[in-house]
Coordinates of C-alpha atoms in Angstrom, one line a residue:
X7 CA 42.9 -34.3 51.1
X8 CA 40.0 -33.6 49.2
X9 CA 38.4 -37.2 47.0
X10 CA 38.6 -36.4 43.3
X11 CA 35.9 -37.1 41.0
X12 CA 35.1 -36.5 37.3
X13 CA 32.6 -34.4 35.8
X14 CA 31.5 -33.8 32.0
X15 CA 32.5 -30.4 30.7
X16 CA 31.4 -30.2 27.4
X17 CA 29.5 -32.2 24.8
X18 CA 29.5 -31.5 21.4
X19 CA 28.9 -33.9 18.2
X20 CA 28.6 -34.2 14.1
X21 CA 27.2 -35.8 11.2
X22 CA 27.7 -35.7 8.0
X23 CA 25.7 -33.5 5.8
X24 CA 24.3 -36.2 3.5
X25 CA 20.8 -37.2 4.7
X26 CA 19.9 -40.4 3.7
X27 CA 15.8 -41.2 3.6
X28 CA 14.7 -44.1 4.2
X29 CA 13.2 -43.9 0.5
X30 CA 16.2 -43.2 -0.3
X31 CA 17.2 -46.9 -0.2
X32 CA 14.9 -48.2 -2.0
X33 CA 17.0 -47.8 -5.1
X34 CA 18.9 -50.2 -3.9
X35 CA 16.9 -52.5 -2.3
X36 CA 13.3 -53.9 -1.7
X37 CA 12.3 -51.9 1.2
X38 CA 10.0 -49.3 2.1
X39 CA 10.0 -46.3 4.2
X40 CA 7.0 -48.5 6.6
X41 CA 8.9 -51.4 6.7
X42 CA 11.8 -49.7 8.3
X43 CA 10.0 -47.2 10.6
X44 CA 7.8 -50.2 11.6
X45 CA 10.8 -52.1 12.6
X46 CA 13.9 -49.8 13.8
X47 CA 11.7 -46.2 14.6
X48 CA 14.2 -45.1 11.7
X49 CA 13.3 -42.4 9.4
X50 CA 16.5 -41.0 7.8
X51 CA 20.5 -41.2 8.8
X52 CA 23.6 -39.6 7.6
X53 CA 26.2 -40.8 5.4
X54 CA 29.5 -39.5 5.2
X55 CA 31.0 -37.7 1.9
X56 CA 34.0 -39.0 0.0
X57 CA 37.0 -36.3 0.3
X58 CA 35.7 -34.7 2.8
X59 CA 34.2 -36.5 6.0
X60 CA 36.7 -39.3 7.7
X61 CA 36.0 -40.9 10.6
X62 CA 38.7 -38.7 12.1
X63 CA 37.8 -34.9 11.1
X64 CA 34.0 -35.9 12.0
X65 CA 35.8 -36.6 15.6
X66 CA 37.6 -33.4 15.9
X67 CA 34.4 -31.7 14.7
X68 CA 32.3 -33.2 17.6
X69 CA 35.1 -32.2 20.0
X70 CA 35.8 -28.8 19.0
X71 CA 32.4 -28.5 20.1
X72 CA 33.0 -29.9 23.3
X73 CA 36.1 -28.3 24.3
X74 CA 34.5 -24.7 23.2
X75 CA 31.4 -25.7 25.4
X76 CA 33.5 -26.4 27.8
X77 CA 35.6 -23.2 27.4
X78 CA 38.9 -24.7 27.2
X79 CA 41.6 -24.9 24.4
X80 CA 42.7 -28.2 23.3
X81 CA 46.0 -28.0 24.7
X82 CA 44.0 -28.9 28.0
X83 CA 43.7 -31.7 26.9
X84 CA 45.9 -34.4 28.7
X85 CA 44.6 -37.9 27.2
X86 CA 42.3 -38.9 24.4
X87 CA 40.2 -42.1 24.8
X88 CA 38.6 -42.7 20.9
X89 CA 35.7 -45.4 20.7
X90 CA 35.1 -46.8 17.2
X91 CA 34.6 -49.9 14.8
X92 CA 35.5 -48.1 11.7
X93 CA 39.0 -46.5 11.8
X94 CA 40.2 -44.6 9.0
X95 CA 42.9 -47.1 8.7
X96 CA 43.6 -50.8 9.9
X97 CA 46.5 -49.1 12.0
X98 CA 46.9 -47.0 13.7
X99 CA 43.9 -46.0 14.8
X100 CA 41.7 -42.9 14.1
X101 CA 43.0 -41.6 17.8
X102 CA 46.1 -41.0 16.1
X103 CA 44.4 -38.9 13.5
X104 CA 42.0 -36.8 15.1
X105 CA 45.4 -35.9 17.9
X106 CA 47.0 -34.5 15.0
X107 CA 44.2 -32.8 13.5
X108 CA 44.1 -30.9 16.9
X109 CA 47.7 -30.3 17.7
X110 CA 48.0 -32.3 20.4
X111 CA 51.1 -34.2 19.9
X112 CA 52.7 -35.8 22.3
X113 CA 49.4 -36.6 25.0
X114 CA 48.2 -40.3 25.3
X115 CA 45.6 -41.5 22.9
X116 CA 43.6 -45.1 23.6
X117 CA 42.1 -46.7 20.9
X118 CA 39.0 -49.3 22.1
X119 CA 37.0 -51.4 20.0
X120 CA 33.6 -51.7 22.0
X121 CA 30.9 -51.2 19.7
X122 CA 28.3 -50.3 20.7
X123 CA 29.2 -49.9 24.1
X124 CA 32.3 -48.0 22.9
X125 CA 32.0 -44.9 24.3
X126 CA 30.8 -46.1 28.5
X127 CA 33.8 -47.7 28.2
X128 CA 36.1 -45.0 27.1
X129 CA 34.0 -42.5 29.6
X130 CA 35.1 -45.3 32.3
X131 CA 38.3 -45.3 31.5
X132 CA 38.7 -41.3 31.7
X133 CA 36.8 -41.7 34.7
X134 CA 39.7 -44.1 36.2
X135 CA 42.4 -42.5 35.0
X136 CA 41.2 -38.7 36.3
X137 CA 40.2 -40.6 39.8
X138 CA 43.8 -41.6 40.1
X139 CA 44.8 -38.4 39.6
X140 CA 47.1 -39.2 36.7
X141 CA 45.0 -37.2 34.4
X142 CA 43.1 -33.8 35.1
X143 CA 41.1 -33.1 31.5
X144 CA 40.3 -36.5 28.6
X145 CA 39.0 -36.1 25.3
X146 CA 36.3 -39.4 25.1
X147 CA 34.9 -39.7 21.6
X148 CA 32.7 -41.9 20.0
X149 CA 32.9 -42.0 16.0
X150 CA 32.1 -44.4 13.1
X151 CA 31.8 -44.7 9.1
X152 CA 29.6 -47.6 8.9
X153 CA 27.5 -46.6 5.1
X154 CA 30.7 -47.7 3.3
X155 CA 30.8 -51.1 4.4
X156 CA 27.2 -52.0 4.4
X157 CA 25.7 -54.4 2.1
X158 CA 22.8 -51.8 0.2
X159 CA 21.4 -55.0 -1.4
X160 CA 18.3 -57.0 -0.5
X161 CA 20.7 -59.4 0.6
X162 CA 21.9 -56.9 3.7
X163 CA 18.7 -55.0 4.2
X164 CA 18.2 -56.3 7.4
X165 CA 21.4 -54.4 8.4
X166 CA 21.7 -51.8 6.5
X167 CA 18.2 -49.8 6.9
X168 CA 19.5 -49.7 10.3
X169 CA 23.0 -48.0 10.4
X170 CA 24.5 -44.5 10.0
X171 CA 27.8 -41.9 10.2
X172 CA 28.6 -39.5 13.0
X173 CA 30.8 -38.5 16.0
X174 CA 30.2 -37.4 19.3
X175 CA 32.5 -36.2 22.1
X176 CA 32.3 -34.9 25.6
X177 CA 35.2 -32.8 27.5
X178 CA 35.7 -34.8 31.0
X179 CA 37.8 -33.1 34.1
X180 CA 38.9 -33.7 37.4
X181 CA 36.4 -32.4 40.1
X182 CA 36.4 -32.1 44.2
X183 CA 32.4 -31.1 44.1
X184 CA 30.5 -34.4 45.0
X185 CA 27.2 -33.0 43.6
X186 CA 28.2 -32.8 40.0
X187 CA 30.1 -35.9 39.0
X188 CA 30.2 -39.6 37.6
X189 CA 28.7 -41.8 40.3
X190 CA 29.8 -45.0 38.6
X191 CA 30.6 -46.6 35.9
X192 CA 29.3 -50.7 34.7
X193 CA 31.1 -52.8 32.0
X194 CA 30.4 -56.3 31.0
X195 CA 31.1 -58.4 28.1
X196 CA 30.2 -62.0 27.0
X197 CA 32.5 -63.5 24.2
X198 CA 30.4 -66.4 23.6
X199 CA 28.2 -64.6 21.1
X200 CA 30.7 -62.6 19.3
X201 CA 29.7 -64.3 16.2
X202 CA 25.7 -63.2 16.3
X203 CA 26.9 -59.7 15.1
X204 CA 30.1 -59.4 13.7
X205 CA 32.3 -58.6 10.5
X206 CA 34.9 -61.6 10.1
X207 CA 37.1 -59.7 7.1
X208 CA 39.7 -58.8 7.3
X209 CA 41.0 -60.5 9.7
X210 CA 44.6 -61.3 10.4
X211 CA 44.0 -65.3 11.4
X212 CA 43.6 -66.5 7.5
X213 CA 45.8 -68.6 5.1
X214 CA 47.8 -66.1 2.8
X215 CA 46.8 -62.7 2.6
X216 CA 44.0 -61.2 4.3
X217 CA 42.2 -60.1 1.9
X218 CA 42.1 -62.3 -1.7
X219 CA 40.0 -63.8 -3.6
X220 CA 38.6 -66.3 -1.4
X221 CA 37.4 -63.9 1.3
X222 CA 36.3 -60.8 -1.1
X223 CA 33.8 -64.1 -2.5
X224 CA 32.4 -65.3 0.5
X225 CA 31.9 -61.7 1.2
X226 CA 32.8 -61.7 4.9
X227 CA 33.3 -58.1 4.8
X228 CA 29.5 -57.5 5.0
X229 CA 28.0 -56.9 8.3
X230 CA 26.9 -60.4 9.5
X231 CA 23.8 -60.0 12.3
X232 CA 20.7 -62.5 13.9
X233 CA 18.5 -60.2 15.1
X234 CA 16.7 -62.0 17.0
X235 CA 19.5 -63.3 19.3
X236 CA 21.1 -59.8 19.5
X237 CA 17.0 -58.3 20.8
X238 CA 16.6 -60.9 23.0
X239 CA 20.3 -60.7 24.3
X240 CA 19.9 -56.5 24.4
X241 CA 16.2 -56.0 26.7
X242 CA 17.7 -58.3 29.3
X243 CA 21.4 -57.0 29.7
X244 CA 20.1 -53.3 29.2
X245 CA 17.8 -53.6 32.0
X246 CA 20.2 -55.7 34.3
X247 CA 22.9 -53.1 33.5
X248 CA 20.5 -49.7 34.3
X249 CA 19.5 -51.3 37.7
X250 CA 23.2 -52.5 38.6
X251 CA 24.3 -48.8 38.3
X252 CA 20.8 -47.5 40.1
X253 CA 21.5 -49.8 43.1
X254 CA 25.3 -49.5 43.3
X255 CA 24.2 -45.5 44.0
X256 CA 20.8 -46.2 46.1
X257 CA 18.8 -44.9 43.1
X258 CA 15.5 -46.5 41.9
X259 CA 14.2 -46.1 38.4
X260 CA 11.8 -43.2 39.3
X261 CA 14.8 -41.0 40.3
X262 CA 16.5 -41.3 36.7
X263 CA 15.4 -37.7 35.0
X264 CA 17.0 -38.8 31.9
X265 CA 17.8 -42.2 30.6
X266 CA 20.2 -42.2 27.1
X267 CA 20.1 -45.6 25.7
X268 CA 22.5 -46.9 23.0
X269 CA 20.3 -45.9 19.8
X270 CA 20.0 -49.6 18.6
X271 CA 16.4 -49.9 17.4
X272 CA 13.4 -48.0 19.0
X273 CA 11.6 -51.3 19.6
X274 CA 14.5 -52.0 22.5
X275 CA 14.0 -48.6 23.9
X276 CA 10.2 -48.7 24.5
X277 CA 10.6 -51.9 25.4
X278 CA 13.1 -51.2 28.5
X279 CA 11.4 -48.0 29.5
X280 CA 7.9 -49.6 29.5
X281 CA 9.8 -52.4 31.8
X282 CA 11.2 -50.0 33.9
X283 CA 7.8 -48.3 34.4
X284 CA 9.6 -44.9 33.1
X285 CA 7.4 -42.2 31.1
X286 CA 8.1 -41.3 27.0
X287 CA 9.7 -38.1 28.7
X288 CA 12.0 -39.5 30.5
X289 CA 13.9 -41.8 27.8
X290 CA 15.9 -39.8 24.8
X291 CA 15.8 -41.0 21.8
X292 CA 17.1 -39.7 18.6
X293 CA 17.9 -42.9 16.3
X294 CA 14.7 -41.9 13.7
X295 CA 16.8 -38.8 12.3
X296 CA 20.8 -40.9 12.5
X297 CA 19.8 -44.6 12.3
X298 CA 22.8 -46.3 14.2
X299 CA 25.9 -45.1 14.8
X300 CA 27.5 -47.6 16.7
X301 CA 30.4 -45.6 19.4
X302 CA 28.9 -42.5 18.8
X303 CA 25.0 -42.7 18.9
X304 CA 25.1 -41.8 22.9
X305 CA 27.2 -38.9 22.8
X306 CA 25.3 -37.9 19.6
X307 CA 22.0 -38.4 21.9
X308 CA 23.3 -36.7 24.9
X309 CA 24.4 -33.7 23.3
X310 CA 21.1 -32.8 21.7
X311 CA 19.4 -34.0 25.1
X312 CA 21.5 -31.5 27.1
X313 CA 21.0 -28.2 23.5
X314 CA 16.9 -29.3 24.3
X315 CA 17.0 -28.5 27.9
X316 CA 16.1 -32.2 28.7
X317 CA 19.6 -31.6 31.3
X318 CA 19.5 -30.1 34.4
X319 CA 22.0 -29.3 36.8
X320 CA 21.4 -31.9 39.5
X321 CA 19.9 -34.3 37.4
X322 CA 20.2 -37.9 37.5
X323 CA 21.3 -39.1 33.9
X324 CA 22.1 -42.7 33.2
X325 CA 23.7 -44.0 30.2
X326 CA 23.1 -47.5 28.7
X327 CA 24.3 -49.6 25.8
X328 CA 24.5 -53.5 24.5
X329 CA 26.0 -54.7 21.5
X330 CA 28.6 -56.5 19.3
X331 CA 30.7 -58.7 21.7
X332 CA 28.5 -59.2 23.3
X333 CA 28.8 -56.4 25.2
X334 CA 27.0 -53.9 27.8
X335 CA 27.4 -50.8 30.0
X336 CA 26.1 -48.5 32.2
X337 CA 27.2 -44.8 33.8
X338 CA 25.0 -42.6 36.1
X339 CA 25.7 -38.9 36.4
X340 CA 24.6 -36.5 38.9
X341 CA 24.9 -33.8 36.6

């Protein structure tokens, strides 16, 4: 009996059509397009438009692309495994949404709340379920609405410069050829920092109702972040997380073709490739046009690495994030 694997199909992604400049905020805050570029590599980023993007149509966007790069109709489709922080609703979650949107009802859909390391874990999970052989084709989507929560004061500056809308997806399927597949997938998580990055409202542990006037003053909704933990926290686990997957396959670093980092801030990204002794060519990065979006920044980044050519057939692609939890993950592809 032949060993199943699971290969990627089909990537596709979306953002919004609203570009947002970085001098663009200063009409709401005391930045400058230096100060941000200096600090994140940001330039611009997308934010969604009322009445017509949700975090769920931006989803199906991104895999109608997939699916029709992958040649398949949705009703392939057997499972749906949707990574985000933003749902359209409290409950259910957007994976509901986005099923229905494609005419799908009556598959699976898993909703996860990762972060930034959202979508390596929903790949890992379509990766186990198509290895058991209970699935043969998942949907794994990464997509968030981040620009309506943010603080656009001087107040949140420090978070807000940084973060953006979008969705990506990729088409994943049962495979026999051991040449083009997943080699492995990485996950880790370390609860004793969840409060570094984190938004605590609403939340359903509270006296009375969850949100009142109490919790709308002390303004818990906002994006609450220390930077400086969360960088420290992110060049370690990042590389620690790229060389578990390299050695769990017999890789080194100078075999990766293509490493696709979470799109965090560029200074984490130089700062692990120059670590890892891997040339500008050889790290993808895409976070100066779409800022930071969260579950969806690497399939956003690995779809416009594969429409560039930077993908080969037979290359060695590794994925990595770190973030909110705090959390971090790896996969390496032989694609």
């Amino acid at each position: 009996m032949n060993t199943v694997y699971t290969t990627i199909k089909g990537l596709g992604f979306y953002v919004p059509d609203n570009v947002v400049t970085n001098d663009d905020l200063t009409q709401y805050m005391d930045t400058s397009d230096a100060w941000i570029q200096e600090r994140t590599g940001i330039k611009q980023r997308r934010y969604f438009t009322y009445g017509k993007d949700t975090n769920a149509s931006m989803a199906t966007a991104a895999s109608r692309m997939a699916l029709d790069r992958a040649g398949l109709d949705a009703s392939a489709v057997d499972l749906i495994v949707y990574a985000t922080i933003t749902p359209d609703y409290y409950f259910p979650g957007s994976a509901f949404l986005m099923q229905r949107e494609l005419g799908l009802e009556g598959i699976g859909v898993i909703d996860i709340r990762n972060q930034c390391s959202g979508f390596i874990y929903a790949l890992s999970i379509a990766d186990q379920f198509i290895k058991t052989g209970m699935y043969k084709t998942v949907l794994v989507v990464g997509s968030e609405i981040q620009s309506s929560y943010l603080n656009k004061s001087n107040e949140g500056r420090g978070v807000a410069v940084i973060f953006g809308d979008g969705a990506g997806a990729a088409v994943v399927q049962a495979t026999t050829d051991p040449e083009h597949r997943i080699l492995s997938t990485h996950l880790h998580a370390d609860g004793r920092y969840a409060e570094e990055l984190y938004v605590r409202d609403p939340g359903s542990s509270r006296e009375g109702q969850w949100i009142n006037e109490t919790t709308l003053a002390d303004k818990q909704y906002n994006v609450t972040m220390n930077g400086n933990t969360v960088f420290k926290h992110a060049v370690v686990r990042f590389m620690e997380v790229i060389n578990e997957s390299l050695e769990a396959n017999n890789y080194k670093a100078a075999d990766i073709a293509l490493l696709v980092p979470h799109q965090a801030n560029i200074r984490i990204s130089d700062y692990v490739r120059q670590q890892m002794g891997l040339p500008e060519e050889k790290v993808f990065n895409n976070i100066q046009q779409y800022g930071n979006t969260t579950a969806a920044s690497i399939p956003i980044a690995l779809t416009e690495a594969f429409e560039k050519g930077h993908v080969q057939p037979g290359d060695l692609i590794c994925l990595a994030a770190f973030g909110s939890g705090f959390t971090w993950a790896s996969a390496l592809i032989k694609w």
